[in-house]
JSON list of C-alpha atoms in Angstrom, two decimals:
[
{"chain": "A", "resi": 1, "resn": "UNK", "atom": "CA", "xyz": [22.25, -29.37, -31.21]},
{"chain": "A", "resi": 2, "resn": "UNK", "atom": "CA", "xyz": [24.35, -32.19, -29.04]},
{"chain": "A", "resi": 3, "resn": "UNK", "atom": "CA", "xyz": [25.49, -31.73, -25.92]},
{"chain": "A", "resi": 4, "resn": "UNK", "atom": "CA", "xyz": [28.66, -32.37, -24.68]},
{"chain": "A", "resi": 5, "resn": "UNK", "atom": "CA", "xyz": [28.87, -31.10, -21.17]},
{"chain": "A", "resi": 6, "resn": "UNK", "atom": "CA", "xyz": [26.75, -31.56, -17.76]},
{"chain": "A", "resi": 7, "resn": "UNK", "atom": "CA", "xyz": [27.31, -30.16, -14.29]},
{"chain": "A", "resi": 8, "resn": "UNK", "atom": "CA", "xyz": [25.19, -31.85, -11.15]},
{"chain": "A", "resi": 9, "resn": "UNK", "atom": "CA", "xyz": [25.41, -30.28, -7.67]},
{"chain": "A", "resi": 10, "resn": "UNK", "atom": "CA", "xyz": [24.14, -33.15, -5.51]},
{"chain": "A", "resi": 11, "resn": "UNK", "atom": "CA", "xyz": [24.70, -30.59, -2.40]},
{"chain": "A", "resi": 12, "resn": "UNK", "atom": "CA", "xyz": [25.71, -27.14, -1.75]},
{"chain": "A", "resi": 13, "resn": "UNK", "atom": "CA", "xyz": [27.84, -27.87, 1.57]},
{"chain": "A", "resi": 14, "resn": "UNK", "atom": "CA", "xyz": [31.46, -26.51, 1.65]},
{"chain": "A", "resi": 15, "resn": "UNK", "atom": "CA", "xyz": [34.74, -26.52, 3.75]},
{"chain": "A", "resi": 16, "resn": "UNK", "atom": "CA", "xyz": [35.76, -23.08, 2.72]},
{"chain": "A", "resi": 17, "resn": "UNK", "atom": "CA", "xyz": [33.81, -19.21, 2.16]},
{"chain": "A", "resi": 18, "resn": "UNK", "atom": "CA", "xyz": [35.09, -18.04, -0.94]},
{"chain": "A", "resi": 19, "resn": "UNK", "atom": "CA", "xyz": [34.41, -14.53, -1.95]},
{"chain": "A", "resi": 20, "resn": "UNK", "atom": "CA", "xyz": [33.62, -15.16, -5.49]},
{"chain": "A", "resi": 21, "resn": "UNK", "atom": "CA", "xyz": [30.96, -18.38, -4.79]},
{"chain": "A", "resi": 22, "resn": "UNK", "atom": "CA", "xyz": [27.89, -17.41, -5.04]},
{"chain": "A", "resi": 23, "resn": "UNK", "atom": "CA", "xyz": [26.53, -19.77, -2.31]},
{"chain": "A", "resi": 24, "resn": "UNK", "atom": "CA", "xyz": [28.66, -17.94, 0.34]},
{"chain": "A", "resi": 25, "resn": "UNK", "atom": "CA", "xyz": [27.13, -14.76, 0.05]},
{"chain": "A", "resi": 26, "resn": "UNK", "atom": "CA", "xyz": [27.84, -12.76, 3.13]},
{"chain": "A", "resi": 27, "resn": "UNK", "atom": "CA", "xyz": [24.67, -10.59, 2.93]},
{"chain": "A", "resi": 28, "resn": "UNK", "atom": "CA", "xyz": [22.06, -13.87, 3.38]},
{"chain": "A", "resi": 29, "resn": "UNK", "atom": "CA", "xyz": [21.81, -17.24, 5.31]},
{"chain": "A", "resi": 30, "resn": "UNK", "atom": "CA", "xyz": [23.40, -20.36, 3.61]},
{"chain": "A", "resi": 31, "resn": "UNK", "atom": "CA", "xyz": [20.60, -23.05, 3.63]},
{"chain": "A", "resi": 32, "resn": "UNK", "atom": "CA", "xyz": [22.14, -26.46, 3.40]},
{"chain": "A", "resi": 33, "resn": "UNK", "atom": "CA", "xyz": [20.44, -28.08, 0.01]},
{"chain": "A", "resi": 34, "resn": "UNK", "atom": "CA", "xyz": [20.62, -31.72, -1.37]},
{"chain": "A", "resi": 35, "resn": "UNK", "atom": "CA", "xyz": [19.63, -33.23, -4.35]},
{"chain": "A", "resi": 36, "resn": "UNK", "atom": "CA", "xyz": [16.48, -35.94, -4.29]},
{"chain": "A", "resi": 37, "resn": "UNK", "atom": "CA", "xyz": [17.35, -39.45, -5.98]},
{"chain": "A", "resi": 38, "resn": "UNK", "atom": "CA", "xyz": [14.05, -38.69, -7.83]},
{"chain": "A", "resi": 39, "resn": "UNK", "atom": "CA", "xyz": [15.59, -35.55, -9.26]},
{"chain": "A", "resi": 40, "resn": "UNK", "atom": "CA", "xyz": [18.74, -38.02, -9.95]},
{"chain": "A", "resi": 41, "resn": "UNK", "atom": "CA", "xyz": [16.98, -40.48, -11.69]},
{"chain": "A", "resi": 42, "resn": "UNK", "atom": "CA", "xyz": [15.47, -38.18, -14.10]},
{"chain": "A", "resi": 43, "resn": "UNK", "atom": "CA", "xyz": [18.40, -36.83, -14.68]},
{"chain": "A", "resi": 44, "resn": "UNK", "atom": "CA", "xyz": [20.08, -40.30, -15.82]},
{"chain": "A", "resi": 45, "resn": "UNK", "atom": "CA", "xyz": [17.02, -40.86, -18.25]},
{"chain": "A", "resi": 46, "resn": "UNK", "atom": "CA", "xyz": [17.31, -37.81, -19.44]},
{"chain": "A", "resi": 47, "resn": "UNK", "atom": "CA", "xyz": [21.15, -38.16, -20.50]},
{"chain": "A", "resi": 48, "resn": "UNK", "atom": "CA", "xyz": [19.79, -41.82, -21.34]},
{"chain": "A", "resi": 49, "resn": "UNK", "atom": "CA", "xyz": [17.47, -40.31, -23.68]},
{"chain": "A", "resi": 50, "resn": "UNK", "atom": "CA", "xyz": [20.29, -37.80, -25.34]},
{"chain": "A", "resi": 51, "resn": "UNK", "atom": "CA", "xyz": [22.55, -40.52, -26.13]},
{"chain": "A", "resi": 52, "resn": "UNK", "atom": "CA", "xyz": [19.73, -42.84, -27.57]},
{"chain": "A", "resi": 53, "resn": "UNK", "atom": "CA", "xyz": [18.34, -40.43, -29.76]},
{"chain": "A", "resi": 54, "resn": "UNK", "atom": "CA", "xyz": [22.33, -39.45, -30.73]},
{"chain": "A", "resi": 55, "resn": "UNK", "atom": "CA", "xyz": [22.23, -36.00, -29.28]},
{"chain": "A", "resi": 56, "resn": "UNK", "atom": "CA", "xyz": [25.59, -36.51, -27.45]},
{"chain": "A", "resi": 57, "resn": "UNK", "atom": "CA", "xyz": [28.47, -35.08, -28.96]},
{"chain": "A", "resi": 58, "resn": "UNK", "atom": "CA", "xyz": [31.20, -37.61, -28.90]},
{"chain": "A", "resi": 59, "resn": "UNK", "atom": "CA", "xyz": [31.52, -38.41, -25.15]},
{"chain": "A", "resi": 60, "resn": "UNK", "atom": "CA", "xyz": [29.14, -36.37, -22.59]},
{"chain": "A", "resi": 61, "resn": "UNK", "atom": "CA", "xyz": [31.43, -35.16, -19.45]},
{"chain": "A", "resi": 62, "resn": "UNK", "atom": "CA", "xyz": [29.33, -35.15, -16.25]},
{"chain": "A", "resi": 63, "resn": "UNK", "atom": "CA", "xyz": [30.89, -32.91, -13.81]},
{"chain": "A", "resi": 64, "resn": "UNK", "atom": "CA", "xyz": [29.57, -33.41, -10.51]},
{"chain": "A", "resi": 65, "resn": "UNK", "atom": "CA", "xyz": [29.81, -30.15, -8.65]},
{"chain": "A", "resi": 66, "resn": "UNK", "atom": "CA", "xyz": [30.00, -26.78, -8.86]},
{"chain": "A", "resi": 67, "resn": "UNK", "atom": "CA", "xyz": [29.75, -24.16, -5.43]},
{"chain": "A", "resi": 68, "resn": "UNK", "atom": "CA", "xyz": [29.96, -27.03, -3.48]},
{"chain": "A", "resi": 69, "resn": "UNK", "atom": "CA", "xyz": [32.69, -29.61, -2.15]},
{"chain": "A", "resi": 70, "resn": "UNK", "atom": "CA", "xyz": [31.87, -32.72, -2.90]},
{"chain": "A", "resi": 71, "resn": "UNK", "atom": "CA", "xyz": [33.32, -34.44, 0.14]},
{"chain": "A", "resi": 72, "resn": "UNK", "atom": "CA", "xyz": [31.67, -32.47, 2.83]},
{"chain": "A", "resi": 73, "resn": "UNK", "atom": "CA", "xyz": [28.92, -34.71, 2.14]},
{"chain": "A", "resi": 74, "resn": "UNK", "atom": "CA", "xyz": [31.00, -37.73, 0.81]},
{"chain": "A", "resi": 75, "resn": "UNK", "atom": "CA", "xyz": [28.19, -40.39, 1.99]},
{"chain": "A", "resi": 76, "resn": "UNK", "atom": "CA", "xyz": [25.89, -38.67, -0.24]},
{"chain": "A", "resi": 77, "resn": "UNK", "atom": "CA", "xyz": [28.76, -38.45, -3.35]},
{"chain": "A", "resi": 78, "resn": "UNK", "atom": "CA", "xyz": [29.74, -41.81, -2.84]},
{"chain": "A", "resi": 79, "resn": "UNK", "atom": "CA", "xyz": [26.19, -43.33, -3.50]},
{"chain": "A", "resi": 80, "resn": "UNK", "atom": "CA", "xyz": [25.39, -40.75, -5.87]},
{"chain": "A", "resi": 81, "resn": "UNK", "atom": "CA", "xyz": [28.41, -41.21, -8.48]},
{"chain": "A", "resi": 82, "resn": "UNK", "atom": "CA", "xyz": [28.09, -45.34, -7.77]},
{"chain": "A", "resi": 83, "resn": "UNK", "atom": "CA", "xyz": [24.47, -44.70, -9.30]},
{"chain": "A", "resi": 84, "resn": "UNK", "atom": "CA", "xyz": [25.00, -42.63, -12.08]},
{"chain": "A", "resi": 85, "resn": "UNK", "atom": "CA", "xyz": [27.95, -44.73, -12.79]},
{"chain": "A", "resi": 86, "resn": "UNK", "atom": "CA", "xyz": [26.08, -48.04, -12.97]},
{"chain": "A", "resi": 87, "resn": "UNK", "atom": "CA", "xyz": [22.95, -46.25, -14.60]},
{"chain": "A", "resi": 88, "resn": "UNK", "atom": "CA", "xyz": [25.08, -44.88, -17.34]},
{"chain": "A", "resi": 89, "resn": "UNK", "atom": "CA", "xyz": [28.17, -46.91, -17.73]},
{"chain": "A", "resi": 90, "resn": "UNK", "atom": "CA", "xyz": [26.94, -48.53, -20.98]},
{"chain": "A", "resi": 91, "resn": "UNK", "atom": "CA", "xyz": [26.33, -44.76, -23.06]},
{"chain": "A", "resi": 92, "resn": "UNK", "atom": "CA", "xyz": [28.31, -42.53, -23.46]},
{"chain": "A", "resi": 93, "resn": "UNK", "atom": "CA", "xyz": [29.34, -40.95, -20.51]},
{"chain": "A", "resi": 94, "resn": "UNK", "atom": "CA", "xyz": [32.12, -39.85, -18.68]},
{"chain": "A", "resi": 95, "resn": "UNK", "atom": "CA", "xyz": [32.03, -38.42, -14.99]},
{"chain": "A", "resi": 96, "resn": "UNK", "atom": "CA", "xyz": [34.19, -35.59, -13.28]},
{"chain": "A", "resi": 97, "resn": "UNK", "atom": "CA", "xyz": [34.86, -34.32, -10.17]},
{"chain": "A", "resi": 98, "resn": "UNK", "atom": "CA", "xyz": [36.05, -30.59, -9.22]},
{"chain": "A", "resi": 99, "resn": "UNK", "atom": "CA", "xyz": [37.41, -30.44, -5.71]},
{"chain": "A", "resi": 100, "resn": "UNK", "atom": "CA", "xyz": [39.31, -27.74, -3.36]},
{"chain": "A", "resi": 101, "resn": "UNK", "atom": "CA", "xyz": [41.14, -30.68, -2.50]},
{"chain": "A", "resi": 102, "resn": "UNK", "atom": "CA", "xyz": [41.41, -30.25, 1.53]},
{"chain": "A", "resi": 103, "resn": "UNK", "atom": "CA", "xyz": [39.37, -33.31, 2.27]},
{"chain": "A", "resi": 104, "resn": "UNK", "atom": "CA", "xyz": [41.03, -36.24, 0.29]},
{"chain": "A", "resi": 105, "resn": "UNK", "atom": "CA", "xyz": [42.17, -38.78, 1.69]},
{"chain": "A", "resi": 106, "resn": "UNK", "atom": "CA", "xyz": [43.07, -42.93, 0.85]},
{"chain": "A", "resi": 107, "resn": "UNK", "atom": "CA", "xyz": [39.80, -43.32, 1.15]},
{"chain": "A", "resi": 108, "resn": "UNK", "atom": "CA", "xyz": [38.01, -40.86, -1.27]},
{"chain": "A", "resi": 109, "resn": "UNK", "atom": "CA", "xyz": [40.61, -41.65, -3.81]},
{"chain": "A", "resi": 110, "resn": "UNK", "atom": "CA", "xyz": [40.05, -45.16, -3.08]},
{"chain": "A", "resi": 111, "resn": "UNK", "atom": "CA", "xyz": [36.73, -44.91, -4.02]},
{"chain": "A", "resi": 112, "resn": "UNK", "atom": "CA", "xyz": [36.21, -42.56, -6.33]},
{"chain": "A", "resi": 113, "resn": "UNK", "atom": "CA", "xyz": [39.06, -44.32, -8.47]},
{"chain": "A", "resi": 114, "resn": "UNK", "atom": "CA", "xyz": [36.32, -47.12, -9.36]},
{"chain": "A", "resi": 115, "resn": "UNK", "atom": "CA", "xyz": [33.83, -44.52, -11.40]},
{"chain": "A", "resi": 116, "resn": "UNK", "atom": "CA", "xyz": [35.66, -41.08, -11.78]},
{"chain": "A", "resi": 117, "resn": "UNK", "atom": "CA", "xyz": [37.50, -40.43, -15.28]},
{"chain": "A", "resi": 118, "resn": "UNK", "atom": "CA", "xyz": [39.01, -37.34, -14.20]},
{"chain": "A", "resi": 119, "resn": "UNK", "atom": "CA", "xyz": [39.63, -35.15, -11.29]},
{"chain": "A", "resi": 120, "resn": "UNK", "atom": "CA", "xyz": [40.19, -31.10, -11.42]},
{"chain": "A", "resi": 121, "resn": "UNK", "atom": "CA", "xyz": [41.64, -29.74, -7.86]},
{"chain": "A", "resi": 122, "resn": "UNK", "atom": "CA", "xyz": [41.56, -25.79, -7.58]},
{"chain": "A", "resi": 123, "resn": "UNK", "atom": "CA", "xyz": [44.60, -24.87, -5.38]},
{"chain": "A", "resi": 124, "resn": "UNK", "atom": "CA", "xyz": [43.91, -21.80, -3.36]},
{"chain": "A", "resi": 125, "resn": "UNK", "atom": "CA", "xyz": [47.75, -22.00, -2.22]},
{"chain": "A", "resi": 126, "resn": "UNK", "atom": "CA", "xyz": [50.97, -23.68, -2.52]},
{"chain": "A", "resi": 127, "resn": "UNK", "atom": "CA", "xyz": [50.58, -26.07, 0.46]},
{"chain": "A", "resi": 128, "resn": "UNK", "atom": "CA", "xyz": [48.33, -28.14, -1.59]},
{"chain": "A", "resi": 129, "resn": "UNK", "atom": "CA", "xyz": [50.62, -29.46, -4.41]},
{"chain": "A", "resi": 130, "resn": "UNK", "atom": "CA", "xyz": [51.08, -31.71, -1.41]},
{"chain": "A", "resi": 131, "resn": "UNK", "atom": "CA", "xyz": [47.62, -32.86, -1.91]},
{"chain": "A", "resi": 132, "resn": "UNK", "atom": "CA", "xyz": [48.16, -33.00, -5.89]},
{"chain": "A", "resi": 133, "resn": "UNK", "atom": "CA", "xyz": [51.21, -35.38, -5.12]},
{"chain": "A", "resi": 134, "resn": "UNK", "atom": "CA", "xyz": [49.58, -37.66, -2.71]},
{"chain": "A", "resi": 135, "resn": "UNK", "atom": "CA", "xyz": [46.80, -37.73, -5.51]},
{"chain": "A", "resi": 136, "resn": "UNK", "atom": "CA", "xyz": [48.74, -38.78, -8.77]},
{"chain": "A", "resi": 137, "resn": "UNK", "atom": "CA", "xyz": [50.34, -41.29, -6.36]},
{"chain": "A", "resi": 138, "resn": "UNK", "atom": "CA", "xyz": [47.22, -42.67, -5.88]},
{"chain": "A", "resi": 139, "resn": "UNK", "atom": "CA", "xyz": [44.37, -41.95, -7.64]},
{"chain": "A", "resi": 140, "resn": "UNK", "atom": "CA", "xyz": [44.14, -45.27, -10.48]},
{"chain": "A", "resi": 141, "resn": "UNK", "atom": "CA", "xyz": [42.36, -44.21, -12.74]},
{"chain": "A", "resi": 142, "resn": "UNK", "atom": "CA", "xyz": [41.86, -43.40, -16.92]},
{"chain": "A", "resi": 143, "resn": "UNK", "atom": "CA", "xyz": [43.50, -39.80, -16.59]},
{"chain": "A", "resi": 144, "resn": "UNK", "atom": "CA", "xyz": [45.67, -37.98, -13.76]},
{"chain": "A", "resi": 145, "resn": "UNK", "atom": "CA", "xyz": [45.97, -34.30, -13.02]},
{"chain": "A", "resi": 146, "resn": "UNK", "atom": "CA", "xyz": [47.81, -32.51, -15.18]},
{"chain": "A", "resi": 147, "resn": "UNK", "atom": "CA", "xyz": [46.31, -29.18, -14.91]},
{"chain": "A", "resi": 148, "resn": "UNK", "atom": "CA", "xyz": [46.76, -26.95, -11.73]},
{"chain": "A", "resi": 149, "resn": "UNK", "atom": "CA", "xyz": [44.92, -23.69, -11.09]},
{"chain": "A", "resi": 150, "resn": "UNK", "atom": "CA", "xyz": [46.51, -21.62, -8.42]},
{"chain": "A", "resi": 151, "resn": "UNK", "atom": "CA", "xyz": [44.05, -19.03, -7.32]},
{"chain": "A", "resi": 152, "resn": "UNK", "atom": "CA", "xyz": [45.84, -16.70, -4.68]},
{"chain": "A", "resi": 153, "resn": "UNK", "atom": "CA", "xyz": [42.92, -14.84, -3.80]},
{"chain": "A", "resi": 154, "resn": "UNK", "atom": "CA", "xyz": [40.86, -17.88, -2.25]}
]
């Protein structure tokens, strides 16, 4: 079996309480979490490990959040993708980033443009194909957004 896909949470911090994420639970306290750069580094040997002993299929995507948005913590995401980007930029290994979008600014996409290959925004209304603008403007990088998800219900 190769793998193909990865998802990291480096924190579970958010901007928004959506009913269907699971770390917004309305019936129990939301404990702010973070990943260790211990558990970070094993991870990047471990993908280090897939794509030495060929168990990467074609080109692994590293998505780096799920239940979480990313720039609530973006000190933390900054140095986190600049490590697995400069761990792993020799296999491999592309990396991802999934995003409600309410937080970027010239700076995120300034910075993010060095080590992210693609971007996915979920739009919980129509106020933020603003955002998606600004972004394609902007963000320099290998691929631009070209998919939008419109989820009315967020």
């Amino acid at each position: 079996m190769k793998i193909r896909f990865m998802d990291l949470q480096f924190h579970n911090e958010c901007n928004r309480s959506c009913w269907f994420c699971p770390p917004q639970c309305k019936n129990k306290p939301h404990l702010k979490e973070f990943m260790s750069i211990n558990t970070l580094n094993r991870i990047i040997d471990f993908i280090k490990f897939l794509d030495k002993n060929n168990m990467i299929n074609g080109i692994m995507s590293i998505c780096t959040n799920r239940y979480n948005e990313p720039f609530c913590n973006k000190d933390l995401y900054f140095k986190y993708i600049k490590h697995i980007y400069e761990e792993l930029k020799n296999n491999n290994v592309v990396i991802g980033c999934n995003t409600n979008g309410d937080l970027i600014d010239c700076e995120i996409i300034e910075y993010i443009s060095k080590y992210i290959y693609h971007i996915t925004i979920s739009l919980y209304d129509l106020n933020l194909l603003e955002t998606i603008k600004f972004i394609n403007k902007n963000f320099k990088t290998k691929s631009l957004i070209s998919n939008y998800v419109i989820n009315k219900d967020g």
